[in-house]
Each structure stands twice: as C-alpha cells, then as structure tokens.
mmCIF file of C-alpha atoms in Angstrom:
data_model
loop_
_atom_site.group_PDB
_atom_site.id
_atom_site.type_symbol
_atom_site.label_atom_id
_atom_site.label_comp_id
_atom_site.label_asym_id
_atom_site.label_seq_id
_atom_site.Cartn_x
_atom_site.Cartn_y
_atom_site.Cartn_z
ATOM 1 C CA PRO A 1 0.110 -0.055 -0.237
ATOM 2 C CA VAL A 2 1.074 3.551 -0.828
ATOM 3 C CA LEU A 3 0.470 5.346 2.505
ATOM 4 C CA ARG A 4 1.335 9.644 3.170
ATOM 5 C CA SER A 5 1.550 10.745 6.494
ATOM 6 C CA TYR A 6 0.414 13.977 7.881
ATOM 7 C CA GLN A 7 0.060 15.693 11.111
ATOM 8 C CA LYS A 8 -3.330 16.539 12.912
ATOM 9 C CA ASN A 9 -3.562 17.548 16.440
ATOM 10 C CA SER A 10 0.172 16.738 17.274
ATOM 11 C CA GLN A 11 -0.780 13.129 15.827
ATOM 12 C CA ILE A 12 0.787 11.584 12.908
ATOM 13 C CA MET A 13 -1.980 10.114 10.470
ATOM 14 C CA SER A 14 -1.794 8.122 7.209
ATOM 15 C CA VAL A 15 -3.776 8.362 3.913
ATOM 16 C CA ASP A 16 -3.920 5.458 1.946
ATOM 17 C CA LEU A 17 -3.328 6.498 -1.568
ATOM 18 C CA ASN A 18 -4.764 3.382 -2.840
ATOM 19 C CA GLU A 19 -8.225 3.997 -1.541
ATOM 20 C CA TYR A 20 -8.506 6.892 -4.231
ATOM 21 C CA ILE A 21 -6.531 4.720 -6.604
ATOM 22 C CA LYS A 22 -9.447 2.283 -6.005
ATOM 23 C CA PHE A 23 -12.030 5.309 -6.274
ATOM 24 C CA LEU A 24 -10.941 6.218 -9.619
ATOM 25 C CA GLU A 25 -10.572 2.682 -11.014
ATOM 26 C CA LYS A 26 -14.435 1.735 -9.932
ATOM 27 C CA LEU A 27 -15.547 5.340 -10.914
ATOM 28 C CA SER A 28 -18.769 5.570 -12.258
ATOM 29 C CA PRO A 29 -21.814 7.740 -12.721
ATOM 30 C CA GLU A 30 -23.111 6.321 -9.473
ATOM 31 C CA THR A 31 -20.163 6.616 -7.537
ATOM 32 C CA LEU A 32 -19.357 10.082 -8.449
ATOM 33 C CA ASP A 33 -20.786 11.796 -5.324
ATOM 34 C CA LYS A 34 -18.405 9.725 -3.298
ATOM 35 C CA ILE A 35 -15.362 11.928 -4.704
ATOM 36 C CA SER A 36 -15.678 14.277 -1.383
ATOM 37 C CA ILE A 37 -14.339 11.462 0.768
ATOM 38 C CA HIS A 38 -11.010 12.150 -1.280
ATOM 39 C CA VAL A 39 -10.621 15.712 -2.575
ATOM 40 C CA ALA A 40 -10.878 18.981 -0.680
ATOM 41 C CA PRO A 41 -13.791 21.495 -1.437
ATOM 42 C CA ASN A 42 -11.489 23.645 -3.364
ATOM 43 C CA ILE A 43 -9.816 20.950 -5.598
ATOM 44 C CA ARG A 44 -7.984 22.039 -8.561
ATOM 45 C CA PHE A 45 -8.350 19.892 -11.636
ATOM 46 C CA LYS A 46 -6.567 19.913 -14.707
ATOM 47 C CA ASP A 47 -6.225 18.084 -17.564
ATOM 48 C CA PRO A 48 -5.144 18.893 -21.567
ATOM 49 C CA PHE A 49 -8.713 20.187 -22.079
ATOM 50 C CA ASN A 50 -9.704 21.822 -18.519
ATOM 51 C CA ASP A 51 -8.479 23.730 -15.683
ATOM 52 C CA VAL A 52 -11.257 23.917 -12.805
ATOM 53 C CA GLU A 53 -11.547 24.548 -9.130
ATOM 54 C CA GLY A 54 -14.358 23.195 -6.761
ATOM 55 C CA ILE A 55 -15.366 19.296 -6.279
ATOM 56 C CA GLU A 56 -18.756 20.219 -8.320
ATOM 57 C CA GLU A 57 -16.344 21.629 -11.621
ATOM 58 C CA MET A 58 -14.510 17.920 -11.434
ATOM 59 C CA LYS A 59 -17.570 16.107 -11.199
ATOM 60 C CA MET A 60 -19.004 18.264 -14.190
ATOM 61 C CA ILE A 61 -16.061 17.163 -16.149
ATOM 62 C CA PHE A 62 -16.273 13.115 -14.911
ATOM 63 C CA SER A 63 -20.021 13.510 -16.143
ATOM 64 C CA HIS A 64 -19.274 14.856 -19.399
ATOM 65 C CA MET A 65 -16.712 12.171 -20.065
ATOM 66 C CA PHE A 66 -19.531 9.350 -19.172
ATOM 67 C CA GLU A 67 -21.899 10.930 -21.630
ATOM 68 C CA GLU A 68 -18.916 10.929 -24.670
ATOM 69 C CA ILE A 69 -17.293 7.878 -24.091
ATOM 70 C CA LYS A 70 -18.481 4.231 -22.975
ATOM 71 C CA ASP A 71 -17.110 1.353 -21.897
ATOM 72 C CA ILE A 72 -14.967 3.460 -19.659
ATOM 73 C CA SER A 73 -11.766 1.556 -17.958
ATOM 74 C CA PHE A 74 -9.134 3.491 -15.826
ATOM 75 C CA LYS A 75 -6.277 0.953 -14.352
ATOM 76 C CA VAL A 76 -3.491 2.559 -12.453
ATOM 77 C CA THR A 77 -0.340 0.563 -13.296
ATOM 78 C CA LYS A 78 2.210 2.362 -10.723
ATOM 79 C CA SER A 79 1.747 4.852 -7.900
ATOM 80 C CA PHE A 80 3.909 6.365 -5.331
ATOM 81 C CA ALA A 81 3.504 9.239 -2.545
ATOM 82 C CA GLY A 82 5.842 11.775 -0.362
ATOM 83 C CA ASP A 83 5.050 13.668 2.407
ATOM 84 C CA SER A 84 2.660 16.251 0.199
ATOM 85 C CA SER A 85 2.751 14.725 -2.909
ATOM 86 C CA GLY A 86 1.875 11.460 -5.070
ATOM 87 C CA CYS A 87 1.897 10.272 -8.542
ATOM 88 C CA ILE A 88 -0.141 7.650 -10.488
ATOM 89 C CA GLU A 89 0.599 6.267 -13.802
ATOM 90 C CA TRP A 90 -2.097 5.025 -15.535
ATOM 91 C CA THR A 91 -4.156 3.528 -18.675
ATOM 92 C CA PHE A 92 -7.452 4.921 -19.828
ATOM 93 C CA SER A 93 -9.677 2.756 -22.391
ATOM 94 C CA GLY A 94 -13.413 3.139 -23.332
ATOM 95 C CA LYS A 95 -15.169 3.861 -26.753
ATOM 96 C CA LEU A 96 -15.217 7.546 -28.370
ATOM 97 C CA ARG A 97 -17.824 8.103 -30.975
ATOM 98 C CA GLY A 98 -17.927 4.116 -31.194
ATOM 99 C CA ASN A 99 -14.348 3.704 -31.692
ATOM 100 C CA PRO A 100 -11.966 1.792 -29.403
ATOM 101 C CA TRP A 101 -9.951 4.479 -27.620
ATOM 102 C CA MET A 102 -6.910 3.947 -25.065
ATOM 103 C CA PHE A 103 -3.957 5.742 -23.816
ATOM 104 C CA ASN A 104 -1.284 5.976 -21.040
ATOM 105 C CA GLY A 105 -1.318 8.976 -18.495
ATOM 106 C CA THR A 106 0.132 10.081 -15.180
ATOM 107 C CA SER A 107 -1.293 12.188 -12.796
ATOM 108 C CA ILE A 108 0.315 14.655 -10.115
ATOM 109 C CA LEU A 109 -1.604 14.713 -6.790
ATOM 110 C CA VAL A 110 -1.073 17.230 -4.083
ATOM 111 C CA PHE A 111 -2.365 16.780 -0.373
ATOM 112 C CA ASP A 112 -3.272 19.169 2.042
ATOM 113 C CA HIS A 113 -2.274 18.642 5.919
ATOM 114 C CA THR A 114 -5.596 16.329 6.439
ATOM 115 C CA GLY A 115 -4.943 14.148 3.602
ATOM 116 C CA LEU A 116 -7.513 15.190 1.123
ATOM 117 C CA ILE A 117 -6.284 15.988 -2.312
ATOM 118 C CA VAL A 118 -6.139 19.836 -3.375
ATOM 119 C CA GLU A 119 -4.723 19.407 -6.902
ATOM 120 C CA HIS A 120 -5.194 16.476 -9.430
ATOM 121 C CA THR A 121 -3.159 17.252 -12.841
ATOM 122 C CA ASP A 122 -3.514 14.738 -15.452
ATOM 123 C CA TYR A 123 -0.686 14.411 -18.301
ATOM 124 C CA TRP A 124 -1.019 12.557 -21.266
ATOM 125 C CA ASP A 125 -0.227 12.993 -25.151
ATOM 126 C CA ALA A 126 -3.974 14.710 -26.158
ATOM 127 C CA ALA A 127 -2.224 15.775 -29.855
ATOM 128 C CA ARG A 128 -1.487 11.765 -30.329
ATOM 129 C CA GLU A 129 -4.283 10.451 -28.646
ATOM 130 C CA PHE A 130 -7.073 12.548 -29.148
ATOM 131 C CA TYR A 131 -6.480 15.256 -31.697
ATOM 132 C CA GLU A 132 -4.412 12.913 -34.378
ATOM 133 C CA LYS A 133 -7.624 10.669 -34.625
ATOM 134 C CA ILE A 134 -9.732 13.693 -36.032
ATOM 135 C CA PRO A 135 -9.907 13.708 -39.853
ATOM 136 C CA PHE A 136 -7.754 16.138 -41.516
ATOM 137 C CA ILE A 137 -6.367 17.756 -38.562
ATOM 138 C CA GLY A 138 -4.858 14.589 -37.358
ATOM 139 C CA TRP A 139 -3.171 14.292 -40.514
ATOM 140 C CA VAL A 140 -1.735 17.854 -40.345
ATOM 141 C CA LEU A 141 -0.509 16.978 -36.781
ATOM 142 C CA ALA A 142 0.782 13.734 -38.032
ATOM 143 C CA ALA A 143 2.697 15.102 -40.738
ATOM 144 C CA VAL A 144 4.356 18.078 -38.490
ATOM 145 C CA ARG A 145 5.135 15.171 -35.321
ATOM 146 C CA LYS A 146 6.877 13.369 -38.138
ATOM 147 C CA ARG A 147 8.522 16.331 -39.534
ATOM 148 C CA LEU A 148 10.149 17.107 -36.133
ATOM 149 C CA ALA A 149 11.080 13.705 -35.128
ATOM 150 C CA VAL A 150 14.661 13.521 -35.024
ATOM 151 C CA ASN A 151 14.645 10.125 -36.771
#
C-alpha cells in the first residue's frame, strides 16, 4: 500500500493513496458523488482540456466524460506518495464515437494537511491520442510530428 503521513492535532496520521486509486478504478456515474471522501472542496483539477477549481466542477468534467465515452476503464499501473504529493501512472480505455480509444497518462496529486487531495493534474498526449484521430486535423498533426522527429 502507498501511504502518506500528515500531522493532525499533534498526531501523525496516514492516508492510503490506494483508496483514491480504488475509487478512480471503479469510478462511474453512480459513484461520482463519493469523490468528496478523497478531494478537498477547493480541489484544482487540470487535464489537457480543462482547468477547474471545486468539487462540483471536477464532477461536471467526469460526468461529461461518461456521457461522451462508453465502456470506460481506468487502471492504475504504478503509484507513489511523498510527504505532500503523489503520482499515479494509468491506462485509460473506452469507446469514443463507437471506436476503441486507449492511452496512458500520469496524474500528479497534491495533498493538504488533512490528507485530502487539493490538486489533481493529469498529463497525457492529447495531440497523439485525440487530435490526430480527427480527420484532416489528425493528418496535419501527424505530418508535423513526423517532420519534427529526429529519426
């Protein structure tokens, strides 16, 4: 288990990052309201398309994801936590407009003094994994990527 320690009322407490991982891996429209167990009310969530503050705004992003993408699967492959931050590596898969869609990413997490997550920042290659799959735009981006590549 990945544990992070914090001090509360002169007592050392532990946060099990695995609980957040389990929550994310089982995330569904039905479990979304339980996000407040893991994140602070003023959470900042950022990914290649969004940058929001607050639980309700984060929930709106996930709700939209469930509306647009079907058969979602989120699997964490690696994780670690330090004193005030952590990192998870993951694989996301689903069906976007009926087509299989899968990509890998990393999330950087920042914890407050109570162990709640105050920042969750997702990093993944939106150009390769999303924009390059759009007709014409994808062809242009793939051509640019190929031109800029060293080999």
